[in-house]
Amino acid sequence: MSLAGALWFAVQDDLFANGLCSSSPSSSISNTTQEQQSSVSEPIPASETRGVLDELDDLFISQTLHFNRQCLRFIIDFIQARMKKDVFVSGHSLTSAEANILATLACYAQGSLSSKITERLGIDPTAAGEAVKTITKLLADTSPDFITFPNSYNDRMGAAQAFKNLSGVPHVVGVLGYLHVKVSPPPGEEHMYMNTLGYHSVMMQVIFDVDGNLLSLEQCCPGGTPEHTIWENSDIGRQFSIFQHGHTWVVGSRSLHGCGHVLTPVEASRIKSNAALRFNNAHAQLHGRTQQVFGSLKSRFQCLRDIGSIQSSESVAYTIKACCVLHNICKKFSVPLPLDFSVEPLHPPSEVVNIMAEQPFDYMEDTKDEMIEMFFNIAGDEGK
């Protein structure tokens, strides 16, 4: 993922400094090779000879937790380093803390925390439920560390080159999508949460790179919120508006037509050439990747399929952000998806509102037309 190298070194140093990793900082996670990754995936807690994770078989880890052992070891050590054990009841050992972490991950993977799982982990269900809340907030709070946008020129150009190699579209640094999570809305507010697929949800704006690593998250909104409203009021949208990310753009759905720095498909009524058709096919190839990325999130973390009643908008956002952090960690460790993986259906665009209509010209359409002419026109297209 973008800018990940320094992060993973820093995390490893944090683990080492807190006595939760037996390997030296020099053997930290590398951003380039699987062999170097494995060196950080096997730390042993300093005060425990054998933890709860060591007692679990690979089948349980894969089918119940949806991780692999190396990735789990990293997550456990990272959370323990952040907690420094002081979050749990005084006198609890690292073993009980480890069990609570595993229970939290099982809750995400299965959508609930069953008595069968708490018995397997040897923990009290009530205490485990409280631990889920604590650990979820901790993981959510680390989202700025694990979910980072390519801010330097070199990182942006690297991201843009990857997208251009895949689709032929230049200057794209991310795909913009809206993750919908089913909820039971508060009484009297049902209409605010009704999305374009006909169910109640909360939605979170997400940008991801060509490999599906998440680069940006925004706050939760009711599922009926117009997408262009979210983009224009988001932190990342404002950053683009002042050219903090240079002359680059993100790929978005046609409901974002007219939004600054969002590349949308050519409207059917404006398609006058084969070049425009080629561009629309390339755009669909990129934007369609939201189905795989969001499907990956909901297949690995089944709690995102239906969160249930909204206790508070904050707690819902914590859960989604925690799962997004873990998604990026899973990508780092190449954790395979569950066998029941399924793609997420595309949401029909909300009402298209051209927010540039009152201006004398639509600069995004101007720029898009020039780009299509330059990159999608071929010699045989003259006169077509």
mmCIF file of C-alpha atoms in Angstrom:
data_model
loop_
_atom_site.group_PDB
_atom_site.id
_atom_site.type_symbol
_atom_site.label_atom_id
_atom_site.label_comp_id
_atom_site.label_asym_id
_atom_site.label_seq_id
_atom_site.Cartn_x
_atom_site.Cartn_y
_atom_site.Cartn_z
ATOM 1 C CA MET A 1 0.000 0.000 0.000
ATOM 2 C CA SER A 2 1.154 3.578 -0.487
ATOM 3 C CA LEU A 3 3.718 4.896 1.974
ATOM 4 C CA ALA A 4 3.597 1.618 3.850
ATOM 5 C CA GLY A 5 7.322 1.047 4.263
ATOM 6 C CA ALA A 6 7.950 3.590 7.000
ATOM 7 C CA LEU A 7 4.743 2.567 8.784
ATOM 8 C CA TRP A 8 5.655 -1.090 9.056
ATOM 9 C CA PHE A 9 9.148 -0.253 10.308
ATOM 10 C CA ALA A 10 7.621 2.045 12.926
ATOM 11 C CA VAL A 11 5.112 -0.572 14.050
ATOM 12 C CA GLN A 12 7.864 -3.153 14.419
ATOM 13 C CA ASP A 13 9.969 -0.715 16.449
ATOM 14 C CA ASP A 14 6.943 -0.098 18.681
ATOM 15 C CA LEU A 15 6.517 -3.824 19.281
ATOM 16 C CA PHE A 16 10.197 -4.239 20.052
ATOM 17 C CA ALA A 17 10.242 -1.284 22.440
ATOM 18 C CA ASN A 18 7.313 -2.695 24.393
ATOM 19 C CA GLY A 19 8.889 -6.120 24.797
ATOM 20 C CA LEU A 20 6.267 -7.864 22.689
ATOM 21 C CA CYS A 21 8.554 -8.910 19.883
ATOM 22 C CA SER A 22 11.638 -11.042 20.250
ATOM 23 C CA SER A 23 13.065 -10.129 16.850
ATOM 24 C CA SER A 24 15.280 -7.095 16.387
ATOM 25 C CA PRO A 25 14.139 -3.993 14.524
ATOM 26 C CA SER A 26 16.560 -4.814 11.755
ATOM 27 C CA SER A 27 14.444 -7.853 10.860
ATOM 28 C CA SER A 28 11.276 -5.800 10.475
ATOM 29 C CA ILE A 29 8.645 -6.167 7.796
ATOM 30 C CA SER A 30 9.891 -5.356 4.338
ATOM 31 C CA ASN A 31 7.701 -3.734 1.716
ATOM 32 C CA THR A 32 9.234 -5.827 -1.027
ATOM 33 C CA THR A 33 9.705 -9.534 -0.272
ATOM 34 C CA GLN A 34 7.636 -12.283 1.278
ATOM 35 C CA GLU A 35 10.747 -13.683 2.966
ATOM 36 C CA GLN A 36 11.323 -10.456 4.876
ATOM 37 C CA GLN A 37 7.632 -10.337 5.805
ATOM 38 C CA SER A 38 7.851 -13.677 7.536
ATOM 39 C CA SER A 39 10.643 -12.451 9.800
ATOM 40 C CA VAL A 40 8.246 -10.131 11.627
ATOM 41 C CA SER A 41 5.370 -12.581 11.595
ATOM 42 C CA GLU A 42 6.820 -14.847 14.250
ATOM 43 C CA PRO A 43 7.407 -12.692 17.359
ATOM 44 C CA ILE A 44 6.954 -14.414 20.708
ATOM 45 C CA PRO A 45 5.457 -12.518 23.687
ATOM 46 C CA ALA A 46 8.203 -11.980 26.196
ATOM 47 C CA SER A 47 6.269 -13.109 29.258
ATOM 48 C CA GLU A 48 4.441 -16.080 27.726
ATOM 49 C CA THR A 49 5.888 -19.330 26.451
ATOM 50 C CA ARG A 50 2.702 -20.365 24.692
ATOM 51 C CA GLY A 51 -0.281 -18.161 23.904
ATOM 52 C CA VAL A 52 -3.893 -18.780 22.951
ATOM 53 C CA LEU A 53 -3.089 -18.480 19.256
ATOM 54 C CA ASP A 54 -0.593 -21.357 19.535
ATOM 55 C CA GLU A 55 -3.405 -23.634 20.746
ATOM 56 C CA LEU A 56 -5.606 -22.953 17.727
ATOM 57 C CA ASP A 57 -5.365 -25.128 14.639
ATOM 58 C CA ASP A 58 -5.021 -23.688 11.153
ATOM 59 C CA LEU A 59 -8.537 -24.755 10.134
ATOM 60 C CA PHE A 60 -10.112 -22.770 12.991
ATOM 61 C CA ILE A 61 -7.917 -19.765 12.191
ATOM 62 C CA SER A 62 -8.877 -19.835 8.519
ATOM 63 C CA GLN A 63 -12.577 -20.675 8.734
ATOM 64 C CA THR A 64 -13.527 -18.857 11.940
ATOM 65 C CA LEU A 65 -11.181 -15.860 11.979
ATOM 66 C CA HIS A 66 -10.499 -15.430 8.219
ATOM 67 C CA PHE A 67 -6.809 -14.686 8.768
ATOM 68 C CA ASN A 68 -3.595 -16.673 8.635
ATOM 69 C CA ARG A 69 -1.309 -17.345 11.590
ATOM 70 C CA GLN A 70 1.418 -14.890 10.589
ATOM 71 C CA CYS A 71 -1.035 -12.043 10.123
ATOM 72 C CA LEU A 72 -2.746 -12.809 13.446
ATOM 73 C CA ARG A 73 0.559 -12.767 15.292
ATOM 74 C CA PHE A 74 1.307 -9.313 13.923
ATOM 75 C CA ILE A 75 -2.177 -8.009 14.827
ATOM 76 C CA ILE A 76 -2.048 -9.429 18.344
ATOM 77 C CA ASP A 77 1.398 -8.017 19.061
ATOM 78 C CA PHE A 78 0.465 -4.648 17.602
ATOM 79 C CA ILE A 79 -2.728 -4.329 19.679
ATOM 80 C CA GLN A 80 -0.978 -5.505 22.845
ATOM 81 C CA ALA A 81 1.751 -2.931 22.299
ATOM 82 C CA ARG A 82 -0.868 -0.188 21.920
ATOM 83 C CA MET A 83 -2.825 -1.334 24.948
ATOM 84 C CA LYS A 84 0.158 -2.124 27.175
ATOM 85 C CA LYS A 85 -2.301 -4.417 29.010
ATOM 86 C CA ASP A 86 -3.782 -1.523 30.992
ATOM 87 C CA VAL A 87 -7.135 -1.645 29.205
ATOM 88 C CA PHE A 88 -8.062 -5.011 30.664
ATOM 89 C CA VAL A 89 -8.913 -5.782 34.267
ATOM 90 C CA SER A 90 -5.914 -5.488 36.529
ATOM 91 C CA GLY A 91 -4.146 -8.794 36.982
ATOM 92 C CA HIS A 92 -5.069 -10.219 33.596
ATOM 93 C CA SER A 93 -2.223 -11.856 31.725
ATOM 94 C CA LEU A 94 -1.122 -11.432 28.148
ATOM 95 C CA THR A 95 -2.868 -14.732 27.477
ATOM 96 C CA SER A 96 -6.295 -13.334 28.427
ATOM 97 C CA ALA A 97 -5.595 -10.175 26.444
ATOM 98 C CA GLU A 98 -4.704 -12.338 23.442
ATOM 99 C CA ALA A 99 -7.938 -14.280 23.840
ATOM 100 C CA ASN A 100 -9.961 -11.050 23.886
ATOM 101 C CA ILE A 101 -8.242 -9.857 20.724
ATOM 102 C CA LEU A 102 -9.000 -13.142 18.982
ATOM 103 C CA ALA A 103 -12.616 -12.941 20.168
ATOM 104 C CA THR A 104 -12.907 -9.469 18.624
ATOM 105 C CA LEU A 105 -11.550 -10.708 15.306
ATOM 106 C CA ALA A 106 -13.957 -13.666 15.412
ATOM 107 C CA CYS A 107 -16.830 -11.240 16.004
ATOM 108 C CA TYR A 108 -15.849 -9.297 12.892
ATOM 109 C CA ALA A 109 -15.425 -12.445 10.798
ATOM 110 C CA GLN A 110 -18.662 -14.159 11.860
ATOM 111 C CA GLY A 111 -20.848 -11.120 12.438
ATOM 112 C CA SER A 112 -21.429 -12.018 16.097
ATOM 113 C CA LEU A 113 -19.636 -13.563 19.050
ATOM 114 C CA SER A 114 -21.079 -16.981 19.820
ATOM 115 C CA SER A 115 -20.723 -18.919 23.057
ATOM 116 C CA LYS A 116 -18.980 -21.648 21.081
ATOM 117 C CA ILE A 117 -16.163 -19.247 20.219
ATOM 118 C CA THR A 118 -15.806 -17.783 23.717
ATOM 119 C CA GLU A 119 -15.673 -21.315 25.146
ATOM 120 C CA ARG A 120 -13.006 -22.271 22.636
ATOM 121 C CA LEU A 121 -10.977 -19.228 23.636
ATOM 122 C CA GLY A 122 -11.630 -19.768 27.347
ATOM 123 C CA ILE A 123 -13.034 -16.315 28.136
ATOM 124 C CA ASP A 124 -16.134 -14.873 29.772
ATOM 125 C CA PRO A 125 -18.722 -13.769 27.150
ATOM 126 C CA THR A 126 -19.591 -10.539 28.983
ATOM 127 C CA ALA A 127 -15.953 -9.515 29.378
ATOM 128 C CA ALA A 128 -15.314 -10.444 25.751
ATOM 129 C CA GLY A 129 -18.191 -8.208 24.631
ATOM 130 C CA GLU A 130 -16.659 -5.248 26.437
ATOM 131 C CA ALA A 131 -13.261 -6.066 24.965
ATOM 132 C CA VAL A 132 -14.753 -5.978 21.450
ATOM 133 C CA LYS A 133 -15.812 -2.357 22.011
ATOM 134 C CA THR A 134 -12.405 -1.364 23.385
ATOM 135 C CA ILE A 135 -10.383 -3.078 20.680
ATOM 136 C CA THR A 136 -12.676 -1.816 17.922
ATOM 137 C CA LYS A 137 -12.110 1.789 18.978
ATOM 138 C CA LEU A 138 -8.359 1.197 19.228
ATOM 139 C CA LEU A 139 -8.188 -0.220 15.705
ATOM 140 C CA ALA A 140 -10.390 2.551 14.324
ATOM 141 C CA ASP A 141 -8.121 5.160 15.881
ATOM 142 C CA THR A 142 -5.147 3.684 14.004
ATOM 143 C CA SER A 143 -6.807 4.201 10.600
ATOM 144 C CA PRO A 144 -4.697 7.320 9.834
ATOM 145 C CA ASP A 145 -1.588 5.142 10.290
ATOM 146 C CA PHE A 146 -2.654 2.167 8.171
ATOM 147 C CA ILE A 147 -4.822 3.954 5.588
ATOM 148 C CA THR A 148 -2.698 6.602 3.903
ATOM 149 C CA PHE A 149 -3.055 8.568 0.694
ATOM 150 C CA PRO A 150 -0.054 8.950 -1.654
ATOM 151 C CA ASN A 151 0.912 12.510 -0.744
ATOM 152 C CA SER A 152 4.348 12.825 -2.343
ATOM 153 C CA TYR A 153 4.848 13.432 -6.056
ATOM 154 C CA ASN A 154 6.732 10.151 -6.531
ATOM 155 C CA ASP A 155 4.039 8.137 -4.744
ATOM 156 C CA ARG A 156 1.291 9.764 -6.815
ATOM 157 C CA MET A 157 3.157 9.093 -10.041
ATOM 158 C CA GLY A 158 3.713 5.470 -9.019
ATOM 159 C CA ALA A 159 -0.004 5.031 -8.304
ATOM 160 C CA ALA A 160 -0.951 6.765 -11.560
ATOM 161 C CA GLN A 161 1.394 4.581 -13.594
ATOM 162 C CA ALA A 162 -0.156 1.419 -12.134
ATOM 163 C CA PHE A 163 -3.652 2.582 -13.146
ATOM 164 C CA LYS A 164 -2.441 3.622 -16.602
ATOM 165 C CA ASN A 165 -0.791 0.235 -17.137
ATOM 166 C CA LEU A 166 -4.072 -1.469 -16.273
ATOM 167 C CA SER A 167 -6.545 0.712 -18.153
ATOM 168 C CA GLY A 168 -4.767 3.298 -20.270
ATOM 169 C CA VAL A 169 -6.315 6.137 -18.231
ATOM 170 C CA PRO A 170 -3.608 8.618 -17.121
ATOM 171 C CA HIS A 171 -3.216 10.612 -13.893
ATOM 172 C CA VAL A 172 -5.574 8.436 -11.832
ATOM 173 C CA VAL A 173 -4.413 7.903 -8.229
ATOM 174 C CA GLY A 174 -7.411 6.027 -6.858
ATOM 175 C CA VAL A 175 -10.909 4.638 -7.338
ATOM 176 C CA LEU A 176 -13.653 6.426 -5.408
ATOM 177 C CA GLY A 177 -16.532 4.347 -4.077
ATOM 178 C CA TYR A 178 -19.160 4.287 -1.340
ATOM 179 C CA LEU A 179 -19.302 1.278 0.961
ATOM 180 C CA HIS A 180 -22.868 0.572 2.117
ATOM 181 C CA VAL A 181 -23.409 -1.406 5.324
ATOM 182 C CA LYS A 182 -26.919 -2.609 6.121
ATOM 183 C CA VAL A 183 -28.436 -1.244 9.346
ATOM 184 C CA SER A 184 -31.741 -0.929 11.152
ATOM 185 C CA PRO A 185 -32.251 2.858 11.189
ATOM 186 C CA PRO A 186 -33.514 4.931 14.115
ATOM 187 C CA PRO A 187 -37.328 5.238 14.220
ATOM 188 C CA GLY A 188 -38.589 8.135 12.127
ATOM 189 C CA GLU A 189 -35.374 8.402 10.101
ATOM 190 C CA GLU A 190 -35.908 5.478 7.743
ATOM 191 C CA HIS A 191 -36.018 7.650 4.609
ATOM 192 C CA MET A 192 -32.546 9.075 5.328
ATOM 193 C CA TYR A 193 -31.010 5.607 5.356
ATOM 194 C CA MET A 194 -32.731 4.163 2.255
ATOM 195 C CA ASN A 195 -30.113 3.604 -0.473
ATOM 196 C CA THR A 196 -30.510 3.127 -4.220
ATOM 197 C CA LEU A 197 -30.621 -0.678 -3.890
ATOM 198 C CA GLY A 198 -33.687 -0.395 -1.672
ATOM 199 C CA TYR A 199 -32.362 -1.247 1.785
ATOM 200 C CA HIS A 200 -31.363 0.829 4.816
ATOM 201 C CA SER A 201 -27.649 1.442 5.212
ATOM 202 C CA VAL A 202 -24.901 3.689 6.373
ATOM 203 C CA MET A 203 -22.315 4.631 3.782
ATOM 204 C CA MET A 204 -18.642 5.477 3.987
ATOM 205 C CA GLN A 205 -16.596 7.134 1.254
ATOM 206 C CA VAL A 206 -13.574 5.018 0.325
ATOM 207 C CA ILE A 207 -10.680 5.476 -2.107
ATOM 208 C CA PHE A 208 -8.489 2.497 -2.991
ATOM 209 C CA ASP A 209 -5.484 1.824 -5.201
ATOM 210 C CA VAL A 210 -5.026 -0.526 -8.150
ATOM 211 C CA ASP A 211 -4.340 -3.472 -5.803
ATOM 212 C CA GLY A 212 -7.335 -2.847 -3.544
ATOM 213 C CA ASN A 213 -5.404 -1.241 -0.669
ATOM 214 C CA LEU A 214 -7.526 1.423 1.009
ATOM 215 C CA LEU A 215 -6.083 4.932 0.764
ATOM 216 C CA SER A 216 -8.765 7.139 2.298
ATOM 217 C CA LEU A 217 -11.837 6.882 4.529
ATOM 218 C CA GLU A 218 -14.392 9.496 5.519
ATOM 219 C CA GLN A 219 -17.056 9.630 8.216
ATOM 220 C CA CYS A 220 -20.241 7.553 8.050
ATOM 221 C CA CYS A 221 -23.375 9.063 6.534
ATOM 222 C CA PRO A 222 -26.948 7.764 6.182
ATOM 223 C CA GLY A 223 -27.266 5.566 3.091
ATOM 224 C CA GLY A 224 -29.532 8.001 1.278
ATOM 225 C CA THR A 225 -26.997 10.839 1.284
ATOM 226 C CA PRO A 226 -26.111 12.017 -2.263
ATOM 227 C CA GLU A 227 -22.600 10.947 -3.209
ATOM 228 C CA HIS A 228 -21.627 14.353 -4.594
ATOM 229 C CA THR A 229 -22.543 15.944 -1.254
ATOM 230 C CA ILE A 230 -20.213 13.603 0.600
ATOM 231 C CA TRP A 231 -17.332 14.199 -1.830
ATOM 232 C CA GLU A 232 -17.624 17.984 -1.803
ATOM 233 C CA ASN A 233 -17.672 18.071 2.008
ATOM 234 C CA SER A 234 -14.985 15.449 2.601
ATOM 235 C CA ASP A 235 -11.453 16.209 3.754
ATOM 236 C CA ILE A 236 -9.947 14.454 0.736
ATOM 237 C CA GLY A 237 -12.307 16.288 -1.622
ATOM 238 C CA ARG A 238 -11.197 19.635 -0.192
ATOM 239 C CA GLN A 239 -7.555 18.569 -0.547
ATOM 240 C CA PHE A 240 -8.105 17.893 -4.242
ATOM 241 C CA SER A 241 -9.923 21.205 -4.685
ATOM 242 C CA ILE A 242 -6.811 23.133 -3.619
ATOM 243 C CA PHE A 243 -4.579 20.883 -5.756
ATOM 244 C CA GLN A 244 -2.851 19.366 -2.737
ATOM 245 C CA HIS A 245 -2.580 16.166 -4.794
ATOM 246 C CA GLY A 246 -1.501 17.914 -7.962
ATOM 247 C CA HIS A 247 -3.259 17.568 -11.310
ATOM 248 C CA THR A 248 -4.550 14.069 -10.605
ATOM 249 C CA TRP A 249 -8.003 12.602 -10.265
ATOM 250 C CA VAL A 250 -9.982 9.727 -8.868
ATOM 251 C CA VAL A 251 -12.391 7.524 -10.809
ATOM 252 C CA GLY A 252 -16.014 7.829 -9.712
ATOM 253 C CA SER A 253 -19.559 6.943 -10.762
ATOM 254 C CA ARG A 254 -21.687 9.120 -13.054
ATOM 255 C CA SER A 255 -23.597 10.497 -10.041
ATOM 256 C CA LEU A 256 -20.420 12.495 -9.321
ATOM 257 C CA HIS A 257 -20.531 14.236 -12.708
ATOM 258 C CA GLY A 258 -19.182 17.759 -12.336
ATOM 259 C CA CYS A 259 -17.361 17.125 -9.045
ATOM 260 C CA GLY A 260 -13.851 18.485 -9.060
ATOM 261 C CA HIS A 261 -11.066 15.962 -9.782
ATOM 262 C CA VAL A 262 -13.537 13.068 -10.135
ATOM 263 C CA LEU A 263 -13.321 11.297 -13.495
ATOM 264 C CA THR A 264 -16.766 10.064 -14.539
ATOM 265 C CA PRO A 265 -17.878 8.228 -17.707
ATOM 266 C CA VAL A 266 -18.933 10.117 -20.816
ATOM 267 C CA GLU A 267 -22.694 10.542 -20.785
ATOM 268 C CA ALA A 268 -24.443 8.451 -23.466
ATOM 269 C CA SER A 269 -25.813 11.570 -25.168
ATOM 270 C CA ARG A 270 -22.274 12.959 -25.558
ATOM 271 C CA ILE A 271 -20.605 9.872 -27.041
ATOM 272 C CA LYS A 272 -19.581 10.923 -30.549
ATOM 273 C CA SER A 273 -16.554 8.740 -31.218
ATOM 274 C CA ASN A 274 -14.984 5.318 -30.753
ATOM 275 C CA ALA A 275 -12.426 7.002 -28.503
ATOM 276 C CA ALA A 276 -15.180 7.938 -26.054
ATOM 277 C CA LEU A 277 -16.452 4.362 -26.103
ATOM 278 C CA ARG A 278 -12.956 3.062 -25.377
ATOM 279 C CA PHE A 279 -12.628 5.482 -22.496
ATOM 280 C CA ASN A 280 -15.967 4.412 -21.026
ATOM 281 C CA ASN A 281 -14.883 0.767 -21.194
ATOM 282 C CA ALA A 282 -11.629 1.627 -19.420
ATOM 283 C CA HIS A 283 -13.542 3.662 -16.823
ATOM 284 C CA ALA A 284 -15.952 0.756 -16.206
ATOM 285 C CA GLN A 285 -12.989 -1.596 -15.757
ATOM 286 C CA LEU A 286 -11.577 0.620 -13.003
ATOM 287 C CA HIS A 287 -14.771 1.649 -11.250
ATOM 288 C CA GLY A 288 -16.061 -1.936 -11.383
ATOM 289 C CA ARG A 289 -13.243 -2.909 -9.030
ATOM 290 C CA THR A 290 -15.352 -1.522 -6.196
ATOM 291 C CA GLN A 291 -17.351 -4.752 -6.468
ATOM 292 C CA GLN A 292 -14.265 -6.841 -5.691
ATOM 293 C CA VAL A 293 -12.887 -4.556 -2.970
ATOM 294 C CA PHE A 294 -16.181 -4.121 -1.111
ATOM 295 C CA GLY A 295 -16.974 -7.803 -1.660
ATOM 296 C CA SER A 296 -13.621 -8.664 -0.068
ATOM 297 C CA LEU A 297 -14.416 -6.529 2.963
ATOM 298 C CA LYS A 298 -17.853 -8.050 3.499
ATOM 299 C CA SER A 299 -16.708 -11.617 2.870
ATOM 300 C CA ARG A 300 -13.801 -11.434 5.311
ATOM 301 C CA PHE A 301 -15.668 -9.314 7.869
ATOM 302 C CA GLN A 302 -19.250 -10.526 7.802
ATOM 303 C CA CYS A 303 -20.244 -8.007 10.473
ATOM 304 C CA LEU A 304 -20.274 -5.519 7.576
ATOM 305 C CA ARG A 305 -23.130 -7.383 5.909
ATOM 306 C CA ASP A 306 -25.569 -6.222 8.578
ATOM 307 C CA ILE A 307 -24.604 -4.215 11.656
ATOM 308 C CA GLY A 308 -28.154 -4.218 12.982
ATOM 309 C CA SER A 309 -29.627 -1.438 15.101
ATOM 310 C CA ILE A 310 -27.666 1.781 15.258
ATOM 311 C CA GLN A 311 -26.687 2.252 18.886
ATOM 312 C CA SER A 312 -24.649 5.301 17.922
ATOM 313 C CA SER A 313 -23.264 6.575 14.636
ATOM 314 C CA GLU A 314 -19.841 6.678 16.287
ATOM 315 C CA SER A 315 -19.835 2.983 17.167
ATOM 316 C CA VAL A 316 -20.889 2.042 13.623
ATOM 317 C CA ALA A 317 -18.053 4.136 12.185
ATOM 318 C CA TYR A 318 -15.564 2.522 14.600
ATOM 319 C CA THR A 319 -16.547 -0.953 13.412
ATOM 320 C CA ILE A 320 -16.235 -0.093 9.719
ATOM 321 C CA LYS A 321 -12.898 1.669 10.187
ATOM 322 C CA ALA A 322 -11.510 -1.195 12.282
ATOM 323 C CA CYS A 323 -12.367 -3.676 9.529
ATOM 324 C CA CYS A 324 -10.790 -1.386 6.924
ATOM 325 C CA VAL A 325 -7.549 -1.241 8.931
ATOM 326 C CA LEU A 326 -7.516 -5.037 9.140
ATOM 327 C CA HIS A 327 -8.235 -5.268 5.400
ATOM 328 C CA ASN A 328 -5.037 -3.373 4.627
ATOM 329 C CA ILE A 329 -3.069 -5.550 7.035
ATOM 330 C CA CYS A 330 -4.483 -8.665 5.356
ATOM 331 C CA LYS A 331 -3.379 -7.289 1.983
ATOM 332 C CA LYS A 332 0.113 -6.791 3.378
ATOM 333 C CA PHE A 333 0.261 -10.425 4.507
ATOM 334 C CA SER A 334 -1.439 -11.802 1.358
ATOM 335 C CA VAL A 335 -4.179 -13.469 3.416
ATOM 336 C CA PRO A 336 -6.502 -15.425 1.085
ATOM 337 C CA LEU A 337 -10.183 -14.556 0.998
ATOM 338 C CA PRO A 338 -12.787 -16.892 2.535
ATOM 339 C CA LEU A 339 -14.154 -19.594 0.249
ATOM 340 C CA ASP A 340 -17.607 -17.958 0.236
ATOM 341 C CA PHE A 341 -16.286 -14.712 -1.266
ATOM 342 C CA SER A 342 -18.842 -12.857 -3.367
ATOM 343 C CA VAL A 343 -18.669 -9.544 -5.168
ATOM 344 C CA GLU A 344 -20.672 -6.567 -3.952
ATOM 345 C CA PRO A 345 -23.392 -5.400 -6.367
ATOM 346 C CA LEU A 346 -22.920 -1.931 -7.800
ATOM 347 C CA HIS A 347 -25.315 0.630 -6.400
ATOM 348 C CA PRO A 348 -27.280 2.517 -9.054
ATOM 349 C CA PRO A 349 -26.181 6.165 -9.066
ATOM 350 C CA SER A 350 -28.161 8.556 -6.957
ATOM 351 C CA GLU A 351 -29.739 11.491 -8.765
ATOM 352 C CA VAL A 352 -27.133 13.055 -11.035
ATOM 353 C CA VAL A 353 -26.648 16.707 -10.177
ATOM 354 C CA ASN A 354 -24.205 18.699 -12.288
ATOM 355 C CA ILE A 355 -22.820 21.023 -9.631
ATOM 356 C CA MET A 356 -20.864 22.875 -12.324
ATOM 357 C CA ALA A 357 -24.010 23.827 -14.261
ATOM 358 C CA GLU A 358 -24.033 27.428 -13.041
ATOM 359 C CA GLN A 359 -20.445 27.998 -14.145
ATOM 360 C CA PRO A 360 -19.617 29.132 -17.701
ATOM 361 C CA PHE A 361 -17.895 25.860 -18.517
ATOM 362 C CA ASP A 362 -17.399 22.433 -16.973
ATOM 363 C CA TYR A 363 -13.647 22.217 -16.558
ATOM 364 C CA MET A 364 -13.725 18.496 -15.764
ATOM 365 C CA GLU A 365 -15.529 17.768 -19.047
ATOM 366 C CA ASP A 366 -13.050 19.988 -20.871
ATOM 367 C CA THR A 367 -10.110 18.131 -19.348
ATOM 368 C CA LYS A 368 -11.715 14.751 -19.932
ATOM 369 C CA ASP A 369 -12.346 15.491 -23.611
ATOM 370 C CA GLU A 370 -8.700 16.473 -24.098
ATOM 371 C CA MET A 371 -7.509 13.334 -22.324
ATOM 372 C CA ILE A 372 -9.764 11.075 -24.420
ATOM 373 C CA GLU A 373 -8.530 12.693 -27.610
ATOM 374 C CA MET A 374 -4.901 12.242 -26.587
ATOM 375 C CA PHE A 375 -4.964 8.736 -25.067
ATOM 376 C CA PHE A 376 -7.940 6.900 -26.597
ATOM 377 C CA ASN A 377 -7.946 8.063 -30.203
ATOM 378 C CA ILE A 378 -6.348 5.831 -32.799
ATOM 379 C CA ALA A 379 -5.465 6.495 -36.426
ATOM 380 C CA GLY A 380 -8.423 4.592 -37.889
ATOM 381 C CA ASP A 381 -10.949 6.686 -35.974
ATOM 382 C CA GLU A 382 -10.942 9.713 -38.266
ATOM 383 C CA GLY A 383 -14.434 10.562 -39.310
ATOM 384 C CA LYS A 384 -15.998 8.115 -36.836
#
